[in-house]
Amino acid sequence: MRSRRLYGSQRVPASALSIGTAELSATSVTLQSSDAQAFPVPPTISIPAGQYNAAIQVHTGRVTAYTRIEITATLSDSSLHATLELHPPIG
């Protein structure tokens, strides 16, 4: 996961996680957002068997000021973190 600058009230395609090696069975990854109102993520996503990653689409919440959000993806006992910058919509 990488950092991105985003604007409130927009749809965002997000590459959720790349696990490095394809698993023989579906893999469940837990997601958590530090601000679920501004950047809601599903609690879990499934990476299909034989795949390396999964994608989600998020509809960002409306913000009135710059908001820094941390997204955490957890697989077993390993976690990845990404920081997002969410800004008020332009115009």
PDB file of C-alpha atoms in Angstrom:
ATOM      1  CA  MET A   1       0.000   0.000   0.000  1.00  0.00           C
ATOM      2  CA  ARG A   2       1.225   3.493  -0.714  1.00  0.00           C
ATOM      3  CA  SER A   3       0.369   7.028   0.318  1.00  0.00           C
ATOM      4  CA  ARG A   4      -2.022   9.056  -1.832  1.00  0.00           C
ATOM      5  CA  ARG A   5      -3.558  12.515  -1.777  1.00  0.00           C
ATOM      6  CA  LEU A   6      -7.358  12.279  -2.138  1.00  0.00           C
ATOM      7  CA  TYR A   7     -10.360  14.588  -1.990  1.00  0.00           C
ATOM      8  CA  GLY A   8     -13.540  14.111   0.032  1.00  0.00           C
ATOM      9  CA  SER A   9     -16.817  12.990  -1.533  1.00  0.00           C
ATOM     10  CA  GLN A  10     -15.275  10.964  -4.352  1.00  0.00           C
ATOM     11  CA  ARG A  11     -15.093   7.300  -5.338  1.00  0.00           C
ATOM     12  CA  VAL A  12     -11.619   5.847  -5.046  1.00  0.00           C
ATOM     13  CA  PRO A  13     -10.440   2.554  -6.491  1.00  0.00           C
ATOM     14  CA  ALA A  14      -7.881   1.186  -4.060  1.00  0.00           C
ATOM     15  CA  SER A  15      -5.461  -1.673  -4.429  1.00  0.00           C
ATOM     16  CA  ALA A  16      -5.983  -3.233  -1.047  1.00  0.00           C
ATOM     17  CA  LEU A  17      -3.030  -5.532  -0.617  1.00  0.00           C
ATOM     18  CA  SER A  18      -0.434  -7.525  -2.477  1.00  0.00           C
ATOM     19  CA  ILE A  19       0.532 -10.593  -0.472  1.00  0.00           C
ATOM     20  CA  GLY A  20       3.652 -11.551  -2.424  1.00  0.00           C
ATOM     21  CA  THR A  21       2.833 -15.215  -3.045  1.00  0.00           C
ATOM     22  CA  ALA A  22      -0.378 -16.728  -4.331  1.00  0.00           C
ATOM     23  CA  GLU A  23      -2.134 -18.963  -1.823  1.00  0.00           C
ATOM     24  CA  LEU A  24      -3.759 -22.277  -2.745  1.00  0.00           C
ATOM     25  CA  SER A  25      -7.001 -21.235  -1.046  1.00  0.00           C
ATOM     26  CA  ALA A  26      -8.758 -17.897  -0.590  1.00  0.00           C
ATOM     27  CA  THR A  27      -7.060 -15.644   1.950  1.00  0.00           C
ATOM     28  CA  SER A  28      -8.946 -13.287   4.259  1.00  0.00           C
ATOM     29  CA  VAL A  29      -7.333  -9.916   5.024  1.00  0.00           C
ATOM     30  CA  THR A  30      -8.595  -7.628   7.781  1.00  0.00           C
ATOM     31  CA  LEU A  31      -8.780  -3.897   6.981  1.00  0.00           C
ATOM     32  CA  GLN A  32      -9.071  -1.002   9.405  1.00  0.00           C
ATOM     33  CA  SER A  33      -9.323   2.758   8.869  1.00  0.00           C
ATOM     34  CA  SER A  34      -8.323   5.287  11.507  1.00  0.00           C
ATOM     35  CA  ASP A  35     -11.346   7.381  10.381  1.00  0.00           C
ATOM     36  CA  ALA A  36     -14.196   5.190   9.156  1.00  0.00           C
ATOM     37  CA  GLN A  37     -16.439   8.223   8.487  1.00  0.00           C
ATOM     38  CA  ALA A  38     -13.963   9.838   6.101  1.00  0.00           C
ATOM     39  CA  PHE A  39     -12.519   6.670   4.543  1.00  0.00           C
ATOM     40  CA  PRO A  40     -14.694   3.609   5.201  1.00  0.00           C
ATOM     41  CA  VAL A  41     -13.180   0.246   4.329  1.00  0.00           C
ATOM     42  CA  PRO A  42     -14.777  -3.192   4.530  1.00  0.00           C
ATOM     43  CA  PRO A  43     -13.756  -5.066   7.697  1.00  0.00           C
ATOM     44  CA  THR A  44     -12.360  -7.938   5.641  1.00  0.00           C
ATOM     45  CA  ILE A  45     -11.593  -8.700   2.026  1.00  0.00           C
ATOM     46  CA  SER A  46     -10.943 -12.026   0.374  1.00  0.00           C
ATOM     47  CA  ILE A  47      -8.034 -12.601  -1.962  1.00  0.00           C
ATOM     48  CA  PRO A  48      -9.103 -15.417  -4.300  1.00  0.00           C
ATOM     49  CA  ALA A  49      -7.092 -18.644  -4.479  1.00  0.00           C
ATOM     50  CA  GLY A  50      -4.154 -18.298  -6.843  1.00  0.00           C
ATOM     51  CA  GLN A  51      -4.239 -14.489  -6.764  1.00  0.00           C
ATOM     52  CA  TYR A  52      -1.722 -12.047  -5.266  1.00  0.00           C
ATOM     53  CA  ASN A  53      -4.028  -9.133  -4.486  1.00  0.00           C
ATOM     54  CA  ALA A  54      -7.558  -7.795  -4.273  1.00  0.00           C
ATOM     55  CA  ALA A  55      -9.068  -4.403  -5.014  1.00  0.00           C
ATOM     56  CA  ILE A  56     -11.786  -2.434  -3.261  1.00  0.00           C
ATOM     57  CA  GLN A  57     -13.651   0.751  -4.102  1.00  0.00           C
ATOM     58  CA  VAL A  58     -14.182   3.341  -1.390  1.00  0.00           C
ATOM     59  CA  HIS A  59     -16.516   6.346  -1.407  1.00  0.00           C
ATOM     60  CA  THR A  60     -14.730   8.948   0.679  1.00  0.00           C
ATOM     61  CA  GLY A  61     -16.723  10.934   3.202  1.00  0.00           C
ATOM     62  CA  ARG A  62     -17.046  14.696   3.057  1.00  0.00           C
ATOM     63  CA  VAL A  63     -14.361  16.502   5.035  1.00  0.00           C
ATOM     64  CA  THR A  64     -14.088  20.219   5.752  1.00  0.00           C
ATOM     65  CA  ALA A  65     -10.375  20.214   6.580  1.00  0.00           C
ATOM     66  CA  TYR A  66      -7.252  18.231   5.731  1.00  0.00           C
ATOM     67  CA  THR A  67      -7.563  14.797   7.322  1.00  0.00           C
ATOM     68  CA  ARG A  68      -4.732  12.276   7.659  1.00  0.00           C
ATOM     69  CA  ILE A  69      -5.956   8.670   7.671  1.00  0.00           C
ATOM     70  CA  GLU A  70      -4.066   5.467   8.371  1.00  0.00           C
ATOM     71  CA  ILE A  71      -5.237   2.236   6.777  1.00  0.00           C
ATOM     72  CA  THR A  72      -4.061  -1.061   8.249  1.00  0.00           C
ATOM     73  CA  ALA A  73      -4.237  -4.409   6.439  1.00  0.00           C
ATOM     74  CA  THR A  74      -3.604  -7.503   8.567  1.00  0.00           C
ATOM     75  CA  LEU A  75      -2.912 -11.039   7.376  1.00  0.00           C
ATOM     76  CA  SER A  76      -2.249 -13.559  10.155  1.00  0.00           C
ATOM     77  CA  ASP A  77       0.250 -11.794  12.442  1.00  0.00           C
ATOM     78  CA  SER A  78       1.643  -9.381   9.811  1.00  0.00           C
ATOM     79  CA  SER A  79       0.338  -5.873   9.149  1.00  0.00           C
ATOM     80  CA  LEU A  80       0.880  -3.243   6.474  1.00  0.00           C
ATOM     81  CA  HIS A  81       0.114   0.441   6.975  1.00  0.00           C
ATOM     82  CA  ALA A  82      -0.647   3.200   4.480  1.00  0.00           C
ATOM     83  CA  THR A  83      -1.281   6.865   5.153  1.00  0.00           C
ATOM     84  CA  LEU A  84      -3.811   8.801   3.081  1.00  0.00           C
ATOM     85  CA  GLU A  85      -4.245  12.557   2.865  1.00  0.00           C
ATOM     86  CA  LEU A  86      -7.911  13.459   2.451  1.00  0.00           C
ATOM     87  CA  HIS A  87      -8.627  17.068   1.500  1.00  0.00           C
ATOM     88  CA  PRO A  88     -11.893  19.001   1.209  1.00  0.00           C
ATOM     89  CA  PRO A  89     -13.403  18.860  -2.292  1.00  0.00           C
ATOM     90  CA  ILE A  90     -12.364  21.606  -4.688  1.00  0.00           C
ATOM     91  CA  GLY A  91     -15.116  24.017  -5.617  1.00  0.00           C
TER      92      GLY A  91
END
